[in-house]
XYZ file of C-alpha atoms in Angstrom:
655
model
C 90.974 58.570 92.482
C 94.078 59.092 94.578
C 93.112 56.263 96.908
C 93.205 53.814 93.977
C 96.385 55.346 92.558
C 98.261 54.677 95.760
C 96.537 51.490 96.951
C 99.318 49.350 95.460
C 101.927 51.435 97.289
C 100.077 51.004 100.569
C 99.767 47.255 100.179
C 103.497 47.018 99.470
C 104.188 49.190 102.483
C 101.899 47.113 104.679
C 103.533 43.868 103.493
C 106.886 45.396 104.337
C 105.670 46.299 107.836
C 104.076 42.955 108.597
C 106.776 40.792 106.996
C 108.967 41.145 110.054
C 106.473 39.231 112.112
C 106.297 36.307 109.715
C 109.947 35.231 109.564
C 110.756 31.538 110.103
C 114.507 31.737 109.787
C 115.330 35.023 111.523
C 118.131 37.110 110.092
C 120.347 39.513 112.036
C 118.044 42.388 110.945
C 115.050 40.482 112.338
C 116.800 39.942 115.648
C 117.814 43.619 115.858
C 114.244 44.685 115.071
C 112.853 42.428 117.780
C 115.434 43.662 120.295
C 114.666 47.317 119.511
C 110.937 46.734 119.974
C 111.500 44.895 123.271
C 113.746 47.613 124.705
C 111.460 50.363 123.428
C 108.492 48.828 125.277
C 110.640 48.745 128.412
C 111.886 52.311 127.737
C 115.550 51.368 128.016
C 116.792 54.520 126.319
C 120.534 54.105 126.947
C 120.507 50.623 125.466
C 118.396 51.822 122.540
C 120.854 54.636 121.956
C 123.598 52.060 121.383
C 121.440 49.656 119.365
C 120.358 52.307 116.854
C 123.852 53.492 115.877
C 123.585 51.779 112.479
C 119.805 51.624 112.089
C 118.391 51.981 108.550
C 115.369 53.962 107.373
C 113.567 50.711 106.513
C 114.075 49.446 110.079
C 112.833 52.768 111.475
C 109.697 52.465 109.324
C 109.030 48.969 110.671
C 109.479 50.022 114.293
C 107.206 53.053 113.847
C 104.498 50.908 112.319
C 104.894 48.267 115.026
C 104.181 50.964 117.618
C 101.307 52.569 115.742
C 99.062 51.900 118.750
C 101.626 53.532 121.075
C 102.229 56.857 119.326
C 104.135 58.372 122.251
C 106.757 55.615 122.129
C 106.839 55.827 118.340
C 107.543 59.576 118.527
C 110.222 59.142 121.199
C 111.949 56.519 119.066
C 111.673 58.766 115.995
C 113.272 61.678 117.885
C 115.979 59.479 119.397
C 117.081 58.152 115.995
C 116.823 61.613 114.420
C 119.502 62.929 116.787
C 122.054 60.413 115.522
C 124.969 62.068 113.754
C 124.778 61.555 110.018
C 121.292 59.996 110.109
C 118.469 61.587 108.122
C 114.881 60.408 108.411
C 113.290 59.416 105.138
C 110.161 61.150 103.863
C 108.244 57.908 104.527
C 109.317 57.756 108.197
C 108.329 61.392 108.718
C 104.937 60.843 107.090
C 104.217 57.763 109.232
C 104.922 59.829 112.367
C 102.701 62.631 111.079
C 99.818 60.198 110.565
C 100.330 58.672 114.011
C 100.376 62.092 115.720
C 97.308 63.354 113.859
C 95.445 60.134 114.653
C 95.720 60.896 118.400
C 95.107 64.635 117.870
C 98.663 65.676 118.717
C 98.681 68.278 115.989
C 101.547 70.377 117.330
C 104.024 67.487 117.012
C 102.691 66.724 113.514
C 103.137 70.366 112.487
C 106.738 70.407 113.733
C 107.596 67.420 111.518
C 105.709 68.889 108.541
C 107.414 72.280 108.777
C 110.806 70.612 109.182
C 110.225 68.629 105.970
C 109.463 71.792 103.982
C 111.754 74.348 105.595
C 114.797 72.301 106.596
C 114.795 69.272 104.301
C 113.591 71.209 101.267
C 110.630 69.062 100.226
C 107.919 70.886 98.320
C 104.383 70.751 99.805
C 103.287 68.512 96.905
C 106.162 66.074 97.594
C 105.118 65.931 101.240
C 101.540 65.312 100.115
C 102.777 62.423 97.951
C 104.534 60.964 100.993
C 101.439 61.319 103.182
C 99.278 59.601 100.582
C 101.811 56.773 100.134
C 101.775 56.100 103.882
C 98.010 56.494 104.248
C 96.116 53.536 105.785
C 92.349 54.018 105.975
C 91.960 51.854 109.063
C 94.775 53.436 111.069
C 95.249 57.017 109.909
C 93.165 60.128 109.402
C 92.498 62.477 106.493
C 93.203 65.241 109.007
C 96.893 64.768 108.132
C 96.159 66.590 104.882
C 94.523 69.435 106.832
C 97.674 69.572 108.969
C 99.796 69.927 105.810
C 97.711 72.920 104.683
C 98.068 74.448 108.143
C 101.840 73.919 108.139
C 102.088 75.670 104.763
C 100.110 78.679 105.992
C 102.126 78.910 109.206
C 105.400 79.196 107.279
C 103.895 81.612 104.733
C 103.797 79.139 101.824
C 100.528 80.435 100.356
C 100.927 78.842 96.936
C 102.011 75.549 98.477
C 98.874 75.414 100.622
C 96.650 76.164 97.635
C 98.440 73.586 95.446
C 97.848 70.915 98.113
C 94.135 71.734 98.279
C 93.782 71.690 94.487
C 95.750 68.427 94.139
C 93.566 66.703 96.723
C 90.455 68.032 94.971
C 91.614 66.751 91.577
C 92.577 63.320 92.860
C 89.297 62.696 94.644
C 90.298 63.192 98.273
C 87.847 65.140 100.396
C 89.363 68.433 101.497
C 87.745 69.336 104.783
C 86.137 72.686 105.475
C 88.843 73.142 108.127
C 91.576 73.166 105.460
C 89.657 75.726 103.404
C 89.034 77.875 106.488
C 92.697 77.714 107.428
C 93.767 78.894 103.982
C 91.132 81.649 103.929
C 92.287 82.840 107.350
C 95.875 82.881 106.095
C 94.894 85.100 103.150
C 93.221 87.594 105.486
C 96.242 87.653 107.781
C 98.380 88.505 104.751
C 95.906 91.232 103.693
C 95.084 89.381 100.466
C 91.405 90.305 100.736
C 90.705 90.202 97.013
C 92.089 86.672 96.727
C 90.166 85.690 99.874
C 86.861 86.383 98.114
C 87.934 84.477 95.006
C 88.938 81.387 97.018
C 85.774 81.616 99.132
C 83.629 81.728 95.964
C 85.539 78.722 94.611
C 84.981 76.788 97.838
C 81.232 77.479 97.807
C 81.037 76.421 94.150
C 82.254 72.946 95.194
C 79.200 72.568 97.424
C 80.799 73.088 100.838
C 78.528 74.082 103.706
C 79.900 76.955 105.762
C 80.433 76.419 109.468
C 80.707 78.981 112.239
C 84.429 79.516 111.544
C 83.764 80.218 107.855
C 81.126 82.778 108.794
C 83.507 84.377 111.283
C 86.058 84.780 108.501
C 83.421 86.450 106.306
C 82.512 88.847 109.121
C 86.192 89.611 109.737
C 86.848 90.260 106.023
C 83.840 92.561 105.695
C 84.705 94.492 108.868
C 88.283 94.801 107.577
C 86.826 96.441 104.449
C 84.588 98.690 106.644
C 81.498 96.962 105.199
C 79.810 96.711 108.574
C 76.228 96.312 107.398
C 77.225 93.502 105.011
C 78.924 91.849 108.013
C 75.679 92.153 109.985
C 73.867 90.417 107.115
C 76.235 87.434 107.540
C 75.154 87.236 111.187
C 71.473 87.141 110.182
C 72.258 84.505 107.541
C 73.935 82.394 110.216
C 70.809 82.565 112.377
C 68.611 81.719 109.378
C 70.781 78.690 108.471
C 70.790 77.389 112.022
C 74.442 78.250 112.710
C 74.750 79.572 116.266
C 77.105 82.576 116.330
C 79.862 82.399 118.916
C 81.310 85.202 120.976
C 84.065 85.740 118.373
C 81.459 86.706 115.741
C 79.781 89.199 118.058
C 83.102 90.673 119.193
C 84.200 91.292 115.600
C 80.907 93.015 114.852
C 81.119 95.153 117.987
C 84.683 96.125 117.065
C 83.602 96.783 113.461
C 80.780 99.063 114.637
C 83.199 101.002 116.860
C 85.716 101.452 114.034
C 83.159 103.119 111.739
C 81.874 105.339 114.548
C 78.606 103.380 115.060
C 79.446 102.666 118.673
C 75.839 102.885 119.870
C 74.969 100.121 117.410
C 77.831 98.097 118.874
C 76.330 98.597 122.327
C 72.949 97.340 121.075
C 74.641 94.207 119.724
C 76.175 93.553 123.144
C 72.773 93.885 124.824
C 71.112 91.520 122.302
C 73.934 88.996 122.271
C 72.139 86.548 124.552
C 68.803 86.723 122.705
C 70.350 86.381 119.242
C 72.453 83.381 120.263
C 69.684 81.564 122.121
C 71.405 82.349 125.432
C 74.490 80.442 124.251
C 76.755 83.493 124.217
C 77.434 86.268 126.696
C 79.877 89.200 126.532
C 83.462 88.548 127.641
C 86.450 90.776 128.378
C 87.173 91.196 124.645
C 83.614 92.490 124.086
C 83.927 95.137 126.782
C 87.451 96.051 125.674
C 86.129 96.758 122.162
C 83.493 99.133 123.563
C 85.965 100.848 125.894
C 88.374 101.325 122.990
C 85.595 102.736 120.811
C 84.482 105.277 123.399
C 88.096 106.270 124.170
C 88.811 106.885 120.472
C 85.773 109.188 120.313
C 86.901 111.019 123.444
C 83.843 109.845 125.413
C 85.911 108.915 128.448
C 83.105 109.073 131.014
C 81.098 106.450 129.112
C 84.258 104.331 128.715
C 84.563 104.305 132.508
C 80.884 103.379 132.817
C 81.487 100.394 130.520
C 84.373 99.355 132.788
C 82.090 99.593 135.834
C 79.470 97.464 134.049
C 82.168 94.952 133.163
C 83.181 94.570 136.818
C 79.517 94.474 137.903
C 78.779 91.395 135.747
C 81.806 89.605 137.172
C 84.355 90.069 134.379
C 87.754 91.188 135.632
C 89.498 93.926 133.628
C 92.774 92.688 132.141
C 95.982 94.372 131.009
C 94.430 95.197 127.651
C 91.472 96.930 129.342
C 93.754 99.226 131.282
C 96.118 99.741 128.345
C 93.127 100.987 126.316
C 91.983 103.357 129.071
C 95.514 104.659 129.662
C 95.995 105.389 125.958
C 92.506 106.913 125.690
C 93.016 109.321 128.593
C 96.559 110.186 127.423
C 95.323 110.810 123.877
C 92.725 113.240 125.190
C 95.241 115.246 127.219
C 94.484 113.673 130.608
C 97.899 112.247 131.510
C 97.316 112.529 135.257
C 94.185 110.390 134.937
C 96.130 107.973 132.741
C 98.700 107.496 135.510
C 95.843 107.000 137.994
C 94.562 104.130 135.828
C 98.085 102.733 135.814
C 98.128 102.795 139.635
C 94.724 101.076 139.806
C 95.971 98.435 137.413
C 98.946 97.647 139.677
C 96.662 97.599 142.752
C 94.615 94.869 141.027
C 97.776 92.775 140.714
C 98.259 93.407 136.999
C 101.703 94.207 135.615
C 101.891 96.982 132.983
C 103.363 95.655 129.738
C 105.348 97.335 126.954
C 102.101 98.586 125.335
C 101.196 100.553 128.485
C 104.678 102.035 128.857
C 104.878 102.849 125.132
C 101.614 104.779 125.303
C 102.664 106.838 128.329
C 106.168 107.518 126.974
C 104.693 108.592 123.613
C 102.262 111.087 125.114
C 104.856 112.451 127.548
C 107.086 113.160 124.549
C 104.125 114.744 122.735
C 103.764 117.152 125.664
C 107.501 117.881 125.528
C 108.217 116.192 128.861
C 111.471 114.483 127.837
C 112.598 114.071 131.460
C 109.323 112.387 132.465
C 109.545 110.038 129.492
C 113.148 109.126 130.390
C 112.189 108.367 134.003
C 109.371 106.133 132.817
C 111.742 104.246 130.500
C 114.117 103.733 133.442
C 111.224 102.356 135.488
C 110.385 100.007 132.612
C 113.952 98.644 132.583
C 114.055 98.362 136.400
C 110.904 96.240 136.347
C 112.442 93.970 133.672
C 109.773 94.749 131.097
C 111.573 94.318 127.775
C 111.189 97.282 125.384
C 109.994 96.381 121.881
C 110.496 97.909 118.423
C 107.773 100.472 119.141
C 109.492 101.577 122.363
C 112.694 102.419 120.494
C 110.773 104.144 117.702
C 108.789 106.241 120.195
C 111.974 107.156 122.082
C 113.825 108.097 118.876
C 110.960 110.174 117.481
C 110.311 111.830 120.842
C 113.938 112.967 121.186
C 114.012 114.202 117.571
C 110.734 116.105 117.949
C 112.044 117.856 121.077
C 115.213 118.940 119.289
C 117.546 116.302 120.740
C 118.689 114.860 117.417
C 122.264 114.255 118.642
C 120.960 112.322 121.669
C 118.615 110.359 119.412
C 121.563 109.346 117.199
C 123.594 108.257 120.242
C 120.643 106.266 121.537
C 120.246 104.673 118.101
C 123.943 103.748 118.079
C 123.547 102.013 121.453
C 120.465 100.148 120.217
C 122.388 98.875 117.181
C 125.384 97.792 119.283
C 123.038 95.711 121.456
C 121.380 94.193 118.329
C 117.980 95.319 119.608
C 116.619 96.440 116.229
C 115.864 94.108 113.330
C 113.713 96.440 111.225
C 113.973 99.851 109.567
C 111.633 101.774 111.948
C 114.156 103.867 113.868
C 116.375 104.369 110.809
C 113.424 105.862 108.920
C 112.692 108.323 111.725
C 116.302 109.484 111.967
C 116.712 109.794 108.180
C 113.577 111.978 108.101
C 114.846 114.307 110.856
C 118.350 114.474 109.379
C 116.805 115.718 106.127
C 114.699 118.221 108.072
C 117.940 119.518 109.614
C 119.513 119.639 106.136
C 122.079 117.010 107.158
C 121.950 115.140 103.841
C 125.348 113.533 104.358
C 124.287 112.130 107.722
C 121.058 110.729 106.241
C 122.975 108.927 103.484
C 125.531 107.573 105.974
C 122.678 106.183 108.075
C 121.233 104.520 104.970
C 124.638 102.963 104.285
C 124.806 101.611 107.848
C 121.535 99.785 107.240
C 123.088 97.795 104.392
C 126.225 97.101 106.451
C 124.102 95.629 109.263
C 121.970 93.580 106.898
C 118.838 95.672 107.390
C 116.752 95.969 104.240
C 115.292 99.434 103.533
C 111.510 99.272 103.212
C 109.081 101.440 101.226
C 108.985 103.974 104.074
C 112.798 104.283 103.929
C 112.715 104.974 100.195
C 109.742 107.314 100.608
C 111.567 109.277 103.321
C 114.674 109.615 101.131
C 112.635 110.684 98.091
C 110.647 113.246 100.091
C 113.820 114.589 101.707
C 115.597 115.016 98.358
C 112.521 116.695 96.843
C 112.280 119.162 99.715
C 115.960 119.981 99.247
C 115.264 120.703 95.576
C 117.210 117.637 94.367
C 114.431 116.143 92.246
C 116.870 114.267 89.988
C 118.365 112.505 93.033
C 114.847 111.688 94.219
C 113.978 110.103 90.869
C 117.236 108.086 90.974
C 116.234 106.738 94.416
C 112.803 105.911 93.001
C 114.460 103.932 90.177
C 116.614 102.073 92.733
C 113.472 101.230 94.714
C 111.753 99.767 91.649
C 114.859 97.701 90.828
C 114.657 95.935 94.199
C 110.956 95.235 93.575
C 109.548 97.620 96.161
C 106.116 98.874 95.147
C 105.653 102.623 95.217
C 102.651 104.251 96.883
C 100.756 107.534 96.594
C 102.832 109.173 99.344
C 105.958 108.717 97.209
C 104.279 109.852 93.980
C 102.884 112.934 95.732
C 106.368 113.781 97.056
C 107.760 113.670 93.497
C 104.873 115.785 92.135
C 105.487 118.307 94.918
C 109.239 118.343 94.196
C 108.651 118.925 90.483
C 106.212 121.763 91.230
C 108.660 123.473 93.580
C 111.390 123.106 90.970
C 109.069 124.860 88.493
C 108.972 121.711 86.347
C 105.212 121.976 85.981
C 105.124 120.275 82.591
C 106.827 117.157 84.018
C 104.539 117.307 87.066
C 101.483 117.459 84.769
C 102.743 114.491 82.755
C 103.245 112.448 85.929
C 99.753 113.348 87.160
C 98.302 112.341 83.762
C 100.132 108.997 83.992
C 98.793 108.395 87.500
C 95.298 109.394 86.356
C 95.423 106.849 83.507
C 96.450 104.198 86.042
C 93.538 105.278 88.295
C 95.991 106.074 91.091
C 95.216 109.718 91.902
C 94.059 111.063 95.232
C 93.048 114.619 96.328
C 96.590 115.336 97.587
C 98.013 114.822 94.068
C 95.522 117.234 92.493
C 95.949 119.809 95.259
C 99.749 119.653 94.941
C 99.618 120.321 91.185
C 96.940 122.998 91.708
C 99.133 124.777 94.242
C 102.072 124.489 91.838
C 100.124 126.290 89.101
C 99.016 128.974 91.557
C 102.508 129.487 93.000
C 103.934 129.944 89.498
C 101.285 132.567 88.703
C 99.610 130.393 86.065
C 96.039 131.083 87.231
C 94.453 130.008 83.936
C 95.805 126.460 84.224
C 95.008 126.459 87.946
C 91.359 127.401 87.308
C 91.114 124.860 84.459
C 92.362 122.122 86.778
C 90.031 123.330 89.533
C 87.034 123.141 87.156
C 88.042 119.610 86.170
C 88.316 118.600 89.826
C 84.870 120.027 90.615
C 83.329 118.107 87.718
C 84.841 114.860 88.992
C 83.592 115.723 92.483
C 85.469 113.212 94.589
C 88.842 115.001 94.392
C 87.762 118.400 95.793
C 88.122 119.112 99.508
C 88.658 122.072 101.855
C 92.361 122.252 100.960
C 91.438 122.623 97.264
C 89.170 125.596 97.944
C 91.698 127.202 100.311
C 94.439 127.045 97.664
C 92.244 128.720 95.010
C 90.725 131.292 97.406
C 94.186 132.296 98.637
C 95.497 132.798 95.112
C 92.384 134.701 93.958
C 92.945 137.070 96.862
C 96.629 137.451 95.962
C 95.627 138.521 92.454
C 92.966 140.949 93.746
C 89.897 138.887 92.781
C 88.198 139.368 96.181
C 84.627 139.086 94.935
C 85.374 135.808 93.136
C 87.086 134.535 96.296
C 83.953 135.290 98.364
C 81.723 133.650 95.761
C 83.902 130.555 95.838
C 83.618 130.400 99.633
C 79.805 130.507 99.286
C 79.924 127.776 96.617
C 82.009 125.741 99.037
C 79.268 125.971 101.689
C 76.581 125.057 99.141
C 78.616 121.940 98.285
C 78.481 120.934 101.963
C 82.070 121.806 102.856
C 82.313 124.066 105.918
C 85.233 126.529 105.575
C 87.894 126.155 108.254
C 89.969 128.732 110.145
C 92.416 128.938 107.203
C 89.589 129.981 104.847
C 88.399 132.497 107.444
C 91.851 133.998 108.011
C 92.673 134.194 104.286
C 89.459 136.025 103.364
C 89.223 138.295 106.405
C 92.908 139.353 106.254
C 92.857 140.157 102.529
C 89.453 141.871 102.507
C 90.329 143.934 105.597
C 93.340 145.334 103.675
C 91.448 146.110 100.489
C 87.734 146.599 101.307
C 85.515 148.566 103.652
C 84.866 147.865 107.322
C 81.249 146.945 106.541
C 82.340 144.307 104.001
C 84.670 142.686 106.539
C 81.960 142.515 109.225
C 79.409 141.242 106.689
C 81.853 138.511 105.624
C 82.559 137.584 109.254
C 78.852 137.350 110.097
C 78.051 135.273 107.000
C 80.793 132.752 107.717
C 79.973 132.402 111.429
C 76.257 131.940 110.679
C 77.219 129.094 108.324
C 79.174 127.198 110.957
C 82.686 128.570 110.516
C 84.742 128.774 113.705
C 86.854 131.961 113.498
C 90.577 131.887 114.108
C 90.959 133.636 117.484
C 94.112 135.551 116.527
C 92.566 136.907 113.305
C 89.333 137.803 115.080
C 91.074 139.595 117.941
C 93.457 141.543 115.696
C 91.094 142.474 112.845
C 87.382 141.798 113.366
C 87.178 142.631 117.082
C 88.601 146.174 116.730
C 86.321 146.854 113.741
C 83.264 145.791 115.719
C 84.413 147.842 118.730
C 85.031 150.853 116.510
C 81.546 150.554 115.054
C 80.024 150.441 118.515
C 81.871 153.607 119.545
C 80.616 155.444 116.442
C 77.052 154.372 117.206
C 77.364 155.711 120.768
C 78.799 158.994 119.477
């Protein structure tokens, strides 16, 4: 076991620490050591500053160990010596301080030293572990130092380092606490490594660990993240069965999970049963109510959201900035900007200061309504109140100006943002590149891309995707493929949005054979989605190749999961174009049988084409059939075609 492997090192270390007390003929080093300890106890920092000009790492180790029962003084001495020009603490000194800090539960200081060892001094996590073990004293230090090392690794993003530490401790016989496992599992979820999370969790359970409330919370979070709400509920029942009392965090995640899948009423039931299920140990807090308010706002049920707020206040929980931010966004999203501003006023009256999230929401929806002046005034108010804009603020401003046709102003604003070094990511660049392509300013888009490299900004997948889509829409498929190759070279992983852009570009360039080959490749890699199929289907139809289009459509129907309303609309439209009106109507009926309700595009396509080529009675019959089956007619089509036909029929009946 690791304890035995390093016991000899510890005894040597201990002898080295205690030897200073046993001298009979004191040397100069002994005298210096004694003087340092005396002045450190008396906190004579100026004198200590002079005395430690030529201190050695061995002397530092001895002083730290001497003051193991006074960790604050030990840390102050450690920091004082560390500031000396040209002096570098040894790994051993750092590890002693880490043990001392952990022993008195001063984890933040321990984490600072740990992260400095890995990030600044370049030690690997396993080397740091070696140092911690070598300086480990069972009677004076805690195994929690090893937990702290795992935490430090996860905080700096060293996933493999954290896992290597856990595995090394396991192999060498040290007990890895459940806290270390939980910390690593939480790190994996934060990095969206859900698949690995389940593998590590299974491994942990196989070692015989008993889950605690934090482990269960992680399971609930992972399942809710995967939209497996009912499996998450089963974890809650397992907790109750195993005698683990759920905390408010568990309930809040479940309430939020229920809201995200549209089961908001179930979330409300959970809130009402929270006390009973937890043995009256847990009651709803502001996060609980905020989850419900957010859920109702997303569904457009604003009246109920306000009722939840009233209930929240009634039980003595004060709404916070997040509560109001949710309501403001909810009302804005549902076209009630005046009410949103009223909530903003109420928020201020309660003594709460709107943050960047609140301003971002209002500015975004003002831009969506085309109120550029109102959005600008609000941004000015934000600056006047010294609320710092964030990356989202600049993105919203840039996109809002572009959407309203102020591309030149958006570029000037972007230039100002860059000059002030306010942007560190590719967000605003991506928006501008997209709108430059839309305005056929290819040169400007490429210049903007070049400026990213000049300023040290790394293009992300969205940047590459925007460039590829822009080139494809301009008919430059070869340039798009070259950009794709460049993206792969810098190890950026493509996604379905990019592949679909290339398929669409190939179809529009009449390169249907290449498009088919790409779709086949994606299909073999199990990477297809309905958009890919629909794009290729539309390509066949647009080129007049109805046989291949219908073959692909039949294949899609057999597979089932790739057919949607867009699929049917593409085929119905092209059947009508080729004069196959009866087949188009039959396909619409098959669509309804499959459980897909035709939309206004289906309605307009069929009614317009049949009105031009069939009798009045057939048009009215088609209209009636579709409406009776839940189709909402397009008002313009109805008023211009169906309405006059119905009115004409009524006049004939009267005559």
